[in-house]
Short mmCIF file of C-alpha atoms in Angstrom, two decimals:
data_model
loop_
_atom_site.label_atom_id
_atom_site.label_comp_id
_atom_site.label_asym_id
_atom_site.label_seq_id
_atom_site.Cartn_x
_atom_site.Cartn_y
_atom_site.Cartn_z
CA UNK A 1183 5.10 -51.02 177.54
CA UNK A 1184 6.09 -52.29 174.03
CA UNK A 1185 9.95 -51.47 172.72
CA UNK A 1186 8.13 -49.80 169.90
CA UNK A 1187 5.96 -47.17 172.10
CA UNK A 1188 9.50 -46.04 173.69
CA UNK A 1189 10.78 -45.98 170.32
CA UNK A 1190 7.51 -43.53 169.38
CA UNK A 1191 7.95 -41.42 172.91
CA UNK A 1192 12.01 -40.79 171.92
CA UNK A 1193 11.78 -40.03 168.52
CA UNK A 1194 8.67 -38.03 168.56
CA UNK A 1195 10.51 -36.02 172.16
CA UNK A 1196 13.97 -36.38 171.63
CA UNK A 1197 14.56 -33.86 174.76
CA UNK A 1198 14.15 -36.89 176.72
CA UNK A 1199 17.31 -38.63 175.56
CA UNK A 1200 19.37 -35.65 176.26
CA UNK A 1201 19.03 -31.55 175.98
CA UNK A 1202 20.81 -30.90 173.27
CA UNK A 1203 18.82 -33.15 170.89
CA UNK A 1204 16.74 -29.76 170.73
CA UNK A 1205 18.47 -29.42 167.49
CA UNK A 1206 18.95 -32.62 166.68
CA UNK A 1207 16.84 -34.00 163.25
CA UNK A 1208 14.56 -36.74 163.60
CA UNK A 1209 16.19 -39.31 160.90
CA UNK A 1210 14.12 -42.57 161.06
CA UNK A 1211 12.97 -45.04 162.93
CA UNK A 1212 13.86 -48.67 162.69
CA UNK A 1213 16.89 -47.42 159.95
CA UNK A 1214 17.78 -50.50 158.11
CA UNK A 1215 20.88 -51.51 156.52
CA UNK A 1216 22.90 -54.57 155.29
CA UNK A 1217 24.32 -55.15 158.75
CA UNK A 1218 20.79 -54.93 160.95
CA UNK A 1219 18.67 -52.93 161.68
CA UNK A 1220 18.85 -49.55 164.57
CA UNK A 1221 15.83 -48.23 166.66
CA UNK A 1222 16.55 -44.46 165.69
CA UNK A 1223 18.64 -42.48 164.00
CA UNK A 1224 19.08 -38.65 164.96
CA UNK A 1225 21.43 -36.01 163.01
CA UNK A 1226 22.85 -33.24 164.21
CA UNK A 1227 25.61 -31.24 162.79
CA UNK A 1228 28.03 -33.49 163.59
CA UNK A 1229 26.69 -36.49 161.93
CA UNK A 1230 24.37 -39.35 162.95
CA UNK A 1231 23.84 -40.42 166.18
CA UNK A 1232 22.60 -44.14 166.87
CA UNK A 1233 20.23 -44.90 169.50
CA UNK A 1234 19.24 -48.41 170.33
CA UNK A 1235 16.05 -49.36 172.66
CA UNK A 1236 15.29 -52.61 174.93
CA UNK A 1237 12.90 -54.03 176.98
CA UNK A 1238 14.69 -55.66 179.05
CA UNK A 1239 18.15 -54.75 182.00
CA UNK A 1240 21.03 -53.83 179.85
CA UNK A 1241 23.82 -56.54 179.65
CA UNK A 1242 27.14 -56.33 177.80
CA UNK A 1243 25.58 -58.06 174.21
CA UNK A 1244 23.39 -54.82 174.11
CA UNK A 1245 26.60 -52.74 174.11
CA UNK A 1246 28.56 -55.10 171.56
CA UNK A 1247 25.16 -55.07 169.19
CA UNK A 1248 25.76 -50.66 169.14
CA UNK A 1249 29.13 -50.99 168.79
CA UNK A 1250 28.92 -53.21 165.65
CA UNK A 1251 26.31 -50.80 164.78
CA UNK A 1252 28.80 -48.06 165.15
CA UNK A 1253 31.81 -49.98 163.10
CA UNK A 1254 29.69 -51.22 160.37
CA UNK A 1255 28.40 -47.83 159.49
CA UNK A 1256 31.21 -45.54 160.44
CA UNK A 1257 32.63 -46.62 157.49
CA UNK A 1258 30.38 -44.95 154.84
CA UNK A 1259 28.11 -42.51 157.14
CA UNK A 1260 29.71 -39.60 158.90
CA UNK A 1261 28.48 -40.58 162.88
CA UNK A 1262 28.26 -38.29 165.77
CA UNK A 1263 30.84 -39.18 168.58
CA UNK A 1264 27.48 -39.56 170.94
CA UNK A 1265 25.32 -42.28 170.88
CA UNK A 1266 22.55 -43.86 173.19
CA UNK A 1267 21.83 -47.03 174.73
CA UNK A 1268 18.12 -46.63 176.24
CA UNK A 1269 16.51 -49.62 178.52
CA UNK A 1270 16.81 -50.61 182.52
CA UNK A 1271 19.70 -51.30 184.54
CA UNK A 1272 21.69 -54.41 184.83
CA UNK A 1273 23.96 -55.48 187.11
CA UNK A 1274 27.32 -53.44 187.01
CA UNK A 1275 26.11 -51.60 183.88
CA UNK A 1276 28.51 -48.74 183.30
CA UNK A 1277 26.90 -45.34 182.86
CA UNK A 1278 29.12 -44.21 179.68
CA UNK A 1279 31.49 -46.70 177.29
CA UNK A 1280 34.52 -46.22 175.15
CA UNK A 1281 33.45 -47.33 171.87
CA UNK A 1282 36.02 -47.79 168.56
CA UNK A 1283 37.44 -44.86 167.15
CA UNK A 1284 36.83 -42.22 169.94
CA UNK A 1285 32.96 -43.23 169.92
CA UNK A 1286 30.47 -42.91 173.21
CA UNK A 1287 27.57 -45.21 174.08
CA UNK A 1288 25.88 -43.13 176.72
CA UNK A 1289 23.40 -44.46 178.77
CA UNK A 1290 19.81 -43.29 179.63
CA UNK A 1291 17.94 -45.55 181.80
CA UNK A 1292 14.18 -45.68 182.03
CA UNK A 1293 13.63 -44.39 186.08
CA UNK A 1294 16.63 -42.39 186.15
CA UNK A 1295 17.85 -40.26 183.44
CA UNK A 1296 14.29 -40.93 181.62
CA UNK A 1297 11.64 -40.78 183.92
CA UNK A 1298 8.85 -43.43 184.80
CA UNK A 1299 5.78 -40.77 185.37
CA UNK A 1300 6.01 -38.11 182.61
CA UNK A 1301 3.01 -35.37 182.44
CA UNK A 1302 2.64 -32.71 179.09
CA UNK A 1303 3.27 -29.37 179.81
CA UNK A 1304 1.36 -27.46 177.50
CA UNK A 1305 3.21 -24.39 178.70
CA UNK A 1306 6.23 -25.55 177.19
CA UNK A 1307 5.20 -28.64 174.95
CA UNK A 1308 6.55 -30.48 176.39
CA UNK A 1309 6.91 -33.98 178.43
CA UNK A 1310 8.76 -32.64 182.22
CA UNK A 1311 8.44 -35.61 185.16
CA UNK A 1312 5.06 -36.09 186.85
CA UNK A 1313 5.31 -34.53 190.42
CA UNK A 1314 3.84 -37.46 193.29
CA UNK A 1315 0.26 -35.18 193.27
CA UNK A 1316 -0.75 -35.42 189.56
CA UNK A 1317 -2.96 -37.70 188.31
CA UNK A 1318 -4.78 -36.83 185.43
CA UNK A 1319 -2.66 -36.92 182.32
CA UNK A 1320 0.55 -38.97 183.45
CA UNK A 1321 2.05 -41.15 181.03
CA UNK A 1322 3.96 -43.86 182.87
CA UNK A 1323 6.51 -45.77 181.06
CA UNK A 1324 7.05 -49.51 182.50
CA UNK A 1325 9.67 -51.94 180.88
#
């Protein structure tokens, strides 16, 4: 699966990043400014909240790109204290950082927090984990 059909899935079901996004607004995707450019941008009432996407296991350069993402526009944005770091797991990859100026990288790995087999539940709307006996309508997300 492409970076930019996980990009689609979170933005378009944010509940799958965390809960609370529930009242979290969709900003943009791929939110360019002078410094780079992020996957997604959510706000909530406590500002924006940065959420980069990759393909590939996490590594440390992955957490310095958010956190430069995090300086550069802390400075004329007001920025959520939360923000999301969304791929596979590396080696020794912590499961929350310390970013500058009382910031939080959390992150949500595809297969754990965000699940490989999702199913709609038209019940709720929603995308819930497949259980091991569904079949038909299963959307499997693969990195």
């Amino acid at each position: 699966m492409k970076e930019e059909a996980i990009e689609s899935l979170l933005f378009n079901h944010p509940y799958l990043l965390d809960a609370s996004f529930d009242c979290a607004n969709r900003m943009q995707r791929q939110f360019t400014y002078p410094g780079g450019r992020i996957d997604i941008v959510f706000q909530d009432d406590s500002g924006l909240i940065l959420v980069e996407v990759k393909r590939t296991c996490l590594v440390p350069a992955h957490f310095d790109q958010l956190i430069r993402y995090i300086d550069d526009l802390s400075t004329e944005q007001r920025l959520s204290n939360r923000h999301y770091l969304v791929g596979k797991a590396g080696v020794g990859v912590p499961t929350e950082i310390a970013a500058p100026r009382g910031y939080t990288i959390r992150l949500r790995l595809v297969g754990r927090e965000i699940p490989h087999r999702l199913r709609f539940d038209a019940a709720t709307s929603r995308y819930v984990p497949a259980r091991r006996r569904d079949r038909a309508g299963v959307y499997t997300l693969r990195l």
